[in-house]
Coordinates of C-alpha atoms and ligand atoms in Angstrom, one line a residue:
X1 CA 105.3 95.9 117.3
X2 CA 106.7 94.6 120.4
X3 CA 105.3 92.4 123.2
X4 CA 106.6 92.7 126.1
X5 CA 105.8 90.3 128.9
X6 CA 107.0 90.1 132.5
X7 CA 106.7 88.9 135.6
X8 CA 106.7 88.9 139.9
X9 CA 106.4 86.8 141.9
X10 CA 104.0 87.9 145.1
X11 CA 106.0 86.8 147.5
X12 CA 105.7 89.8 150.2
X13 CA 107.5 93.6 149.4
X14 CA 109.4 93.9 146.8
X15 CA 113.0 95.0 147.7
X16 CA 115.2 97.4 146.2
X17 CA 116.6 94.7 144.1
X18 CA 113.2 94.2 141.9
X19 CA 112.4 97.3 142.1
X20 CA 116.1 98.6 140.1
X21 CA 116.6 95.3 138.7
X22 CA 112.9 94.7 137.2
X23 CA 110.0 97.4 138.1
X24 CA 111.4 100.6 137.6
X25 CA 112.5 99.2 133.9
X26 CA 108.9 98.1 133.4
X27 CA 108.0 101.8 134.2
X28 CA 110.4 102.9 131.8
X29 CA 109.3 100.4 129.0
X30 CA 105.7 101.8 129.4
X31 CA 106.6 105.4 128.9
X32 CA 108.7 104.7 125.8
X33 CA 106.1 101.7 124.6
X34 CA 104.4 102.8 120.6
X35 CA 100.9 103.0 120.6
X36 CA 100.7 99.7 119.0
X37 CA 103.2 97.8 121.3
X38 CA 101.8 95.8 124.1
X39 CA 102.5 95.9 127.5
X40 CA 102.0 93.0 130.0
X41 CA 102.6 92.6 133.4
X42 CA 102.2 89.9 136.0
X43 CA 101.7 89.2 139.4
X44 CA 102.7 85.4 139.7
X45 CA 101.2 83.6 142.3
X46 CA 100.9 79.8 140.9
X47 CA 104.7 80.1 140.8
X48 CA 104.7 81.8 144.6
X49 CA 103.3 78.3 145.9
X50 CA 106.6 76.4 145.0
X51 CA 107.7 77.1 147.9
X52 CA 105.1 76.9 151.2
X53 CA 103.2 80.0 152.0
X54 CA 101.0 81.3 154.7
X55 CA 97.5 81.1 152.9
X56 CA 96.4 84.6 154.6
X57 CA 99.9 86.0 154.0
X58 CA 99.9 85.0 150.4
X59 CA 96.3 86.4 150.0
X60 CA 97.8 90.1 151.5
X61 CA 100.7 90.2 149.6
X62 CA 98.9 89.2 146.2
X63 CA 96.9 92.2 146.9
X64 CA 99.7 94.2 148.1
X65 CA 101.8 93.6 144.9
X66 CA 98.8 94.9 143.0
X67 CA 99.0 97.8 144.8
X68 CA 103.0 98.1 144.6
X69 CA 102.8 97.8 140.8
X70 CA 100.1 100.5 140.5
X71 CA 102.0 102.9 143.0
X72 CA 105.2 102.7 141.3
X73 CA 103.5 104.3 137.7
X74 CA 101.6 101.0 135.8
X75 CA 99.3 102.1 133.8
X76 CA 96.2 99.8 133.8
X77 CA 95.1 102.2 130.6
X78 CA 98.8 101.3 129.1
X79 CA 99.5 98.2 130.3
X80 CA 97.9 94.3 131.3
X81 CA 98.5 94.5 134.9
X82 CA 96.9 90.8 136.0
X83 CA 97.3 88.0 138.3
X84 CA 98.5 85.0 136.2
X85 CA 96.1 82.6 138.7
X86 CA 93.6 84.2 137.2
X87 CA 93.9 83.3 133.6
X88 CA 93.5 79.9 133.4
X89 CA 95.2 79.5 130.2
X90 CA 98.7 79.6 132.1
X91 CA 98.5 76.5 133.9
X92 CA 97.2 74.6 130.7
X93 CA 99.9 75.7 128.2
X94 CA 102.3 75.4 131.2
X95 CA 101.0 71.8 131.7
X96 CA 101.5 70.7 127.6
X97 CA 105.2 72.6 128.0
X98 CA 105.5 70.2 130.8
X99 CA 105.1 67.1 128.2
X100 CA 107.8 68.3 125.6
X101 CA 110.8 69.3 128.0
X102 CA 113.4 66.9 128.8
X103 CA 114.0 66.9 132.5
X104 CA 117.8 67.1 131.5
X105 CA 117.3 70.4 130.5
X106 CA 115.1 71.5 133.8
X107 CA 118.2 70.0 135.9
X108 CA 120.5 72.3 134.3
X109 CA 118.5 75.4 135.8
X110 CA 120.6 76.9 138.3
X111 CA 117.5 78.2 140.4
X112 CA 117.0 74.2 140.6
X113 CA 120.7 73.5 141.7
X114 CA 120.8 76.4 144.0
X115 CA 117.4 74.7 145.7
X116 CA 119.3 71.0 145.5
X117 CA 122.2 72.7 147.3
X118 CA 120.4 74.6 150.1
X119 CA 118.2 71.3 150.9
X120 CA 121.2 69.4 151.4
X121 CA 123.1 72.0 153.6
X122 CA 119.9 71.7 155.9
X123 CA 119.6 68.0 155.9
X124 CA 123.3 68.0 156.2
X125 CA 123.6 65.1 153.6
X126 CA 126.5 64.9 151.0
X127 CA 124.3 62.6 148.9
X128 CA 122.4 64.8 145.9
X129 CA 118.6 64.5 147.1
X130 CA 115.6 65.5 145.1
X131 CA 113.3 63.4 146.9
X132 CA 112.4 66.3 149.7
X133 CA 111.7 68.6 146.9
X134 CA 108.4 69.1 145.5
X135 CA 108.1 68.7 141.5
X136 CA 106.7 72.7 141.0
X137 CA 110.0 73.4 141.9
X138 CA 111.4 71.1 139.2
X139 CA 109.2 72.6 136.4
X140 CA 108.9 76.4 137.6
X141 CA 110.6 77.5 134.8
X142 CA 107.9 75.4 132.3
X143 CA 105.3 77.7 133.7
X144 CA 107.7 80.9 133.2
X145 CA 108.0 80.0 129.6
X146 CA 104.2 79.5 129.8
X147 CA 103.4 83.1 130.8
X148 CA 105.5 84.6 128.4
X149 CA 104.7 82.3 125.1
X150 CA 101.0 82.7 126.1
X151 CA 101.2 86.2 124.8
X152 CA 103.7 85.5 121.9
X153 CA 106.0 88.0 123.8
X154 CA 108.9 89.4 122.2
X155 CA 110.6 91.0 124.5
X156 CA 111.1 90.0 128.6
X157 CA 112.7 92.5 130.4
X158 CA 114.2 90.5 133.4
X159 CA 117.0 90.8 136.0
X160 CA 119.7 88.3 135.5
X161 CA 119.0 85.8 137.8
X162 CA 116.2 85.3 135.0
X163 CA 118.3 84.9 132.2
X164 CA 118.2 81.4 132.0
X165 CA 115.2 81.1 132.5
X166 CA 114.5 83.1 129.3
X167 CA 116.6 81.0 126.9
X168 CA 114.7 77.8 128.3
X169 CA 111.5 79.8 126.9
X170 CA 113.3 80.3 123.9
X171 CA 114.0 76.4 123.7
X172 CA 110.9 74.9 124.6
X173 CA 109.1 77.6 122.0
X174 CA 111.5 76.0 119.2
X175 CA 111.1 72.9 120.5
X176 CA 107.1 73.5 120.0
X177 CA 107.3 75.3 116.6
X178 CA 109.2 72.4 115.3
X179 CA 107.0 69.5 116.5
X180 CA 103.8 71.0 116.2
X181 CA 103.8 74.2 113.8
X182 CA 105.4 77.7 113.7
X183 CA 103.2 79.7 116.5
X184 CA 105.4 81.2 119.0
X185 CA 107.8 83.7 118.5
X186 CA 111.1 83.2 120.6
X187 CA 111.4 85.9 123.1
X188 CA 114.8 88.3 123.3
X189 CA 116.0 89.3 126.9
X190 CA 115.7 92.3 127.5
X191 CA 118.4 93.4 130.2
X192 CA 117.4 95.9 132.8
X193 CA 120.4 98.5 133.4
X194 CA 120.6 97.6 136.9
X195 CA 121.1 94.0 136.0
X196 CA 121.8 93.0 139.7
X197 CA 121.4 94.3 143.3
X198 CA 123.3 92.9 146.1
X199 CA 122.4 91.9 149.8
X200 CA 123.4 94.9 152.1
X201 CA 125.3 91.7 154.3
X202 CA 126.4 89.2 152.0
X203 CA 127.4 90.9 148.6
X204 CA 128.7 87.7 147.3
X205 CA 125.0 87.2 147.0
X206 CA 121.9 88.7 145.5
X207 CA 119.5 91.4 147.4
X208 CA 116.7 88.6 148.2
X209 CA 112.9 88.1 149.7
X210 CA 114.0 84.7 151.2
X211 CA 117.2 86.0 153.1
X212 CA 116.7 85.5 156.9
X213 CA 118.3 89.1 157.6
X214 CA 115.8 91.6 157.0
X215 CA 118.6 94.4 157.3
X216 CA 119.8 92.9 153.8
X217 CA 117.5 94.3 152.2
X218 CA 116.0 97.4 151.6
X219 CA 111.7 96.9 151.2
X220 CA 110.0 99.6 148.9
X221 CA 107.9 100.5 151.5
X222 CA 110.8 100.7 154.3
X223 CA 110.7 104.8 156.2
X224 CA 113.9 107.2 155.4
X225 CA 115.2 106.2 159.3
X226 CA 115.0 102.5 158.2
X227 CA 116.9 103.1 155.1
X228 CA 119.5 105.1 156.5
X229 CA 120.0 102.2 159.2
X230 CA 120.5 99.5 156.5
X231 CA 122.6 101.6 154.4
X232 CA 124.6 102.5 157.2
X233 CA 125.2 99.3 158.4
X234 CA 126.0 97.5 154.5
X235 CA 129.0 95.6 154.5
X236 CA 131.8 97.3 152.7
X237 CA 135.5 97.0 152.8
X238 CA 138.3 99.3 154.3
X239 CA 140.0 100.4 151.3
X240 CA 140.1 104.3 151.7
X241 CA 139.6 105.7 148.5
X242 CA 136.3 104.7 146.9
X243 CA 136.4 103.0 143.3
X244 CA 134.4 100.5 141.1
X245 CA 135.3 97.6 141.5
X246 CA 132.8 94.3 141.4
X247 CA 134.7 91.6 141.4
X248 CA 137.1 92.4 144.3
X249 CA 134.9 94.7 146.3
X250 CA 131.2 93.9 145.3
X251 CA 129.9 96.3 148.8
X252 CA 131.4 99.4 147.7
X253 CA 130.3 98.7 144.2
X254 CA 126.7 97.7 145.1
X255 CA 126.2 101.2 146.4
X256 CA 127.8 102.6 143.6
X257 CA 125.2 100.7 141.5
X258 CA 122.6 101.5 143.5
X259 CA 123.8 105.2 143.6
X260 CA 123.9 105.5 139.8
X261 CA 120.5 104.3 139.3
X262 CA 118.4 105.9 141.4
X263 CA 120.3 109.4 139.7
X264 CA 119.8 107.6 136.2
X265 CA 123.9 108.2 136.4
X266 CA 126.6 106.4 134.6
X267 CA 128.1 104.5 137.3
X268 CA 131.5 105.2 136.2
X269 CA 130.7 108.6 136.7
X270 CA 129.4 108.4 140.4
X271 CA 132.7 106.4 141.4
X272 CA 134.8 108.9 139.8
X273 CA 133.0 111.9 142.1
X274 CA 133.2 109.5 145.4
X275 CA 136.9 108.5 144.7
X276 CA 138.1 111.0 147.7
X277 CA 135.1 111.3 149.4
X278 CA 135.4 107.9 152.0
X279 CA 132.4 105.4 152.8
X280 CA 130.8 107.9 155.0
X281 CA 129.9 110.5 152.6
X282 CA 128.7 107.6 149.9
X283 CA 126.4 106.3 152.4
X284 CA 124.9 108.8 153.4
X285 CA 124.2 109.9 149.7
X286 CA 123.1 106.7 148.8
X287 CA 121.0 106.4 151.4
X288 CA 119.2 110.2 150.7
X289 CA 118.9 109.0 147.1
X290 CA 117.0 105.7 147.7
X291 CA 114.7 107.6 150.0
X292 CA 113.9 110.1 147.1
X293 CA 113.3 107.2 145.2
X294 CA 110.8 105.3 146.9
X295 CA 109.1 108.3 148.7
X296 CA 106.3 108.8 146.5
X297 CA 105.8 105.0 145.6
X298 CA 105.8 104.2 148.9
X299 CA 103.0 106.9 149.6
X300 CA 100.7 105.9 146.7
X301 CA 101.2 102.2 147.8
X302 CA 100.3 102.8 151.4
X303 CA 97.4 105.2 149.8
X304 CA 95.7 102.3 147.0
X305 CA 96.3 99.8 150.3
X306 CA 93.5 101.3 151.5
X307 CA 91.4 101.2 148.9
X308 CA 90.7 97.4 148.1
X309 CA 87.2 97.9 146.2
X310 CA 90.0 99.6 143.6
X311 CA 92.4 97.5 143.6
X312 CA 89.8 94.4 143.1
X313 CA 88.0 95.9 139.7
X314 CA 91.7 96.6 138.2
X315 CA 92.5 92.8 139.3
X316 CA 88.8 91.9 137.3
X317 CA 89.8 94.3 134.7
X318 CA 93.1 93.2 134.2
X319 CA 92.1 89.0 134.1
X320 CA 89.6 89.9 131.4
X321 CA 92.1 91.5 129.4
X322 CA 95.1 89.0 129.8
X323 CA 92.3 86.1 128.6
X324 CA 90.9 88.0 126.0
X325 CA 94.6 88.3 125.0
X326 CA 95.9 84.7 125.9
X327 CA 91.9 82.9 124.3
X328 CA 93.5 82.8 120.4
X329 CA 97.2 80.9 121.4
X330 CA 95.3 78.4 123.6
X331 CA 93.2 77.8 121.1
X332 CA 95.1 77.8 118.3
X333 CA 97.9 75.3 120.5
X334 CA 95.0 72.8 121.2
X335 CA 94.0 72.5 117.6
X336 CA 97.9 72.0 116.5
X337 CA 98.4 69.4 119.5
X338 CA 95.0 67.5 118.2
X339 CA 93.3 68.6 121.4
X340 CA 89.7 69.5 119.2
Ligands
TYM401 P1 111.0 87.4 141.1 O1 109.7 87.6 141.7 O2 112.0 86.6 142.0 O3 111.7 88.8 140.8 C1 111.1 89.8 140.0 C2 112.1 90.5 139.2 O4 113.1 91.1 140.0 C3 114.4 90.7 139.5 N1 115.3 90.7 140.7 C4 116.5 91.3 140.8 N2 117.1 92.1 139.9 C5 118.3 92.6 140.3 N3 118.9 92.4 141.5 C6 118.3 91.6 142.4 N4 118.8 91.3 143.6 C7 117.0 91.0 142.1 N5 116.1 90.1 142.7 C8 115.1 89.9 141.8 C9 114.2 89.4 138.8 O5 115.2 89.2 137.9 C10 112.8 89.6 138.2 O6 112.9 90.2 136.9 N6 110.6 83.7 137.9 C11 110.3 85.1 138.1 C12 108.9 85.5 137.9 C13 108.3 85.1 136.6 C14 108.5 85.7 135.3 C15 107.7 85.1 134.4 C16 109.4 86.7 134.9 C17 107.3 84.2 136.4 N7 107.0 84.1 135.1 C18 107.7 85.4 133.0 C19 109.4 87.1 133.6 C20 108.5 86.4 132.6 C21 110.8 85.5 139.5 O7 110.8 84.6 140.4 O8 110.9 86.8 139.7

């Protein structure tokens, strides 16, 4: 049987980007799962406080997550659906993680350099700088591996910008098995076949929650006239005849991607129908699509939004299962480590 594990962090709406890249798959996971495979998802907020957050703002969009990951076609009957602060066994597995991995290794994470290079650009220093940096940030991905060796997951289906995240799981797993006695089972990737969405205005980057131009992304809850403005407005290039192409023209291809999997197509197949048709025409069908595709989650979000008594006893619901789940690892890790 297969455990699957996987997480979000509840950092406001989720975007198209972790909706194609990570939710939908989650979806489709839970409609193919066995009856005896497991299902676990997570809404993330100890790793959400890495970086600052508005205490009331974090406290909505916990909620709202809930409510996103419900709308969108989690099962609470099929699947764990719980927020990770509220299993205490994360932080304390994450915590012994944090006393058998090398900072070496946690330096290597790119998530860590990209955060390295972004504080410098803003202090405007040449000088490599972790002192402004709070240490979460540095051992984020300890915790990751945390939530997903709590559960002895086997499979994490993830976007890319995960990937590396993963194989650290993998490590510090072996890295426990070896040292302390076989437990954990090393976790395969498991990639999502939209493996990356790009911003709408910078597709040399990544469709993102942090980016400071909201009209980069495209939020699950956004209305059809907001979508059409954002596609409208995505950066392409002025090449006539439309192709696939990610490397030298990442715009047209992101809506090519984005195109192909929101009509479950081959994206081959949807460049090859475009080829004559110009940027106009792909726009506007791209833009139709995506509304299609978060019509109905969008209304089921904005109608469980409303019902907080609900959402609160599938939170409850969901904590009780994840520790009843998590209660035999941490237990079993704490007699291994001498902790009894
Ligand atoms: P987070 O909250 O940043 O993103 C949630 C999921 O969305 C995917 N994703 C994307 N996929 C394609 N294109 C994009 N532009 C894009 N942006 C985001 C991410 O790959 C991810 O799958 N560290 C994790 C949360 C986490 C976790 C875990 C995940 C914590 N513990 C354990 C799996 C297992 C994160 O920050 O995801």
């Amino acid at each position: 049987p297969r455990i699957v594990f996987s997480g979000i962090q509840p950092t406001g709406t989720p975007h198209l980007g972790n909706f194609l890249g990570a939710l939908q798959n989650w979806v489709k996971l839970q409609r193919d799962a066995q009856p005896e495979d497991d299902m676990i998802f997570s809404i993330v907020g100890w790793h959400s406080l890495t970086l600052p957050q508005d205490p009331k703002a974090l406290s909505i969009a916990r909620r709202d997550m809930l409510a996103v990951l419900l709308a969108i076609g989690l099962d609470p009957q099929k699947s764990t659906i719980f927020h990770q602060d509220e299993n205490r066994h994360h932080v304390e597995l994450g915590w012994l993680f944090n006393c058998i991995t090398p900072m070496g290794k946690l330096r290597r994470m790119t998530t860590w350099k990209g955060r390295l290079a972004a504080s410098r650009n803003a202090n405007d220093e040449s000088e490599v700088d972790e002192s402004m940096l709070n240490a979460g940030l540095f051992t984020y991905p300890v915790l990751q591996a945390a939530d997903i060796l709590l559960y002895k997951a086997t499979h994490v289906p993830v976007g890319e910008d995960q990937k590396q995240h993963l194989e650290l799981a993998r490590d510090i797993g072996d890295t426990f098995n070896r040292t302390f006695g076989r437990i954990f089972p090393l976790p395969e990737y498991v990639a999502t076949p939209t493996r990356r969405v790009l911003s709408l205005k910078d597709p040399s980057s990544k469709m993102s929650k942090s980016s400071p131009d909201v009209s980069s992304r495209i939020l699950l809850t956004d209305t059809d006239t907001q979508i059409k403005s954002k596609i409208r407005s995505a950066v392409t290039d002025s090449i006539r005849e439309i192709s696939y192409d990610p490397v030298s023209r990442p715009g047209t291809s992101n809506l090519l991607t984005i195109l192909a999997a929101c009509t479950d197509e081959d994206v081959s197949d949807v460049a090859v129908r475009y080829a004559d048709k110009g940027h106009g025409a792909l726009k506007s069908d791209v833009a139709s699509a995506v509304s299609d595709l978060l019509r109905e989650p969008r209304e089921e979000f904005e109608r469980l939004s409303k019902d907080p008594g609900y959402l609160e006893q599938i939170a409850k619901e969901g904590a009780e299962k994840a520790q009843a789940r998590s209660e035999g690892t941490i237990r079993k890790v704490r007699k291994l480590v001498g902790l009894v």
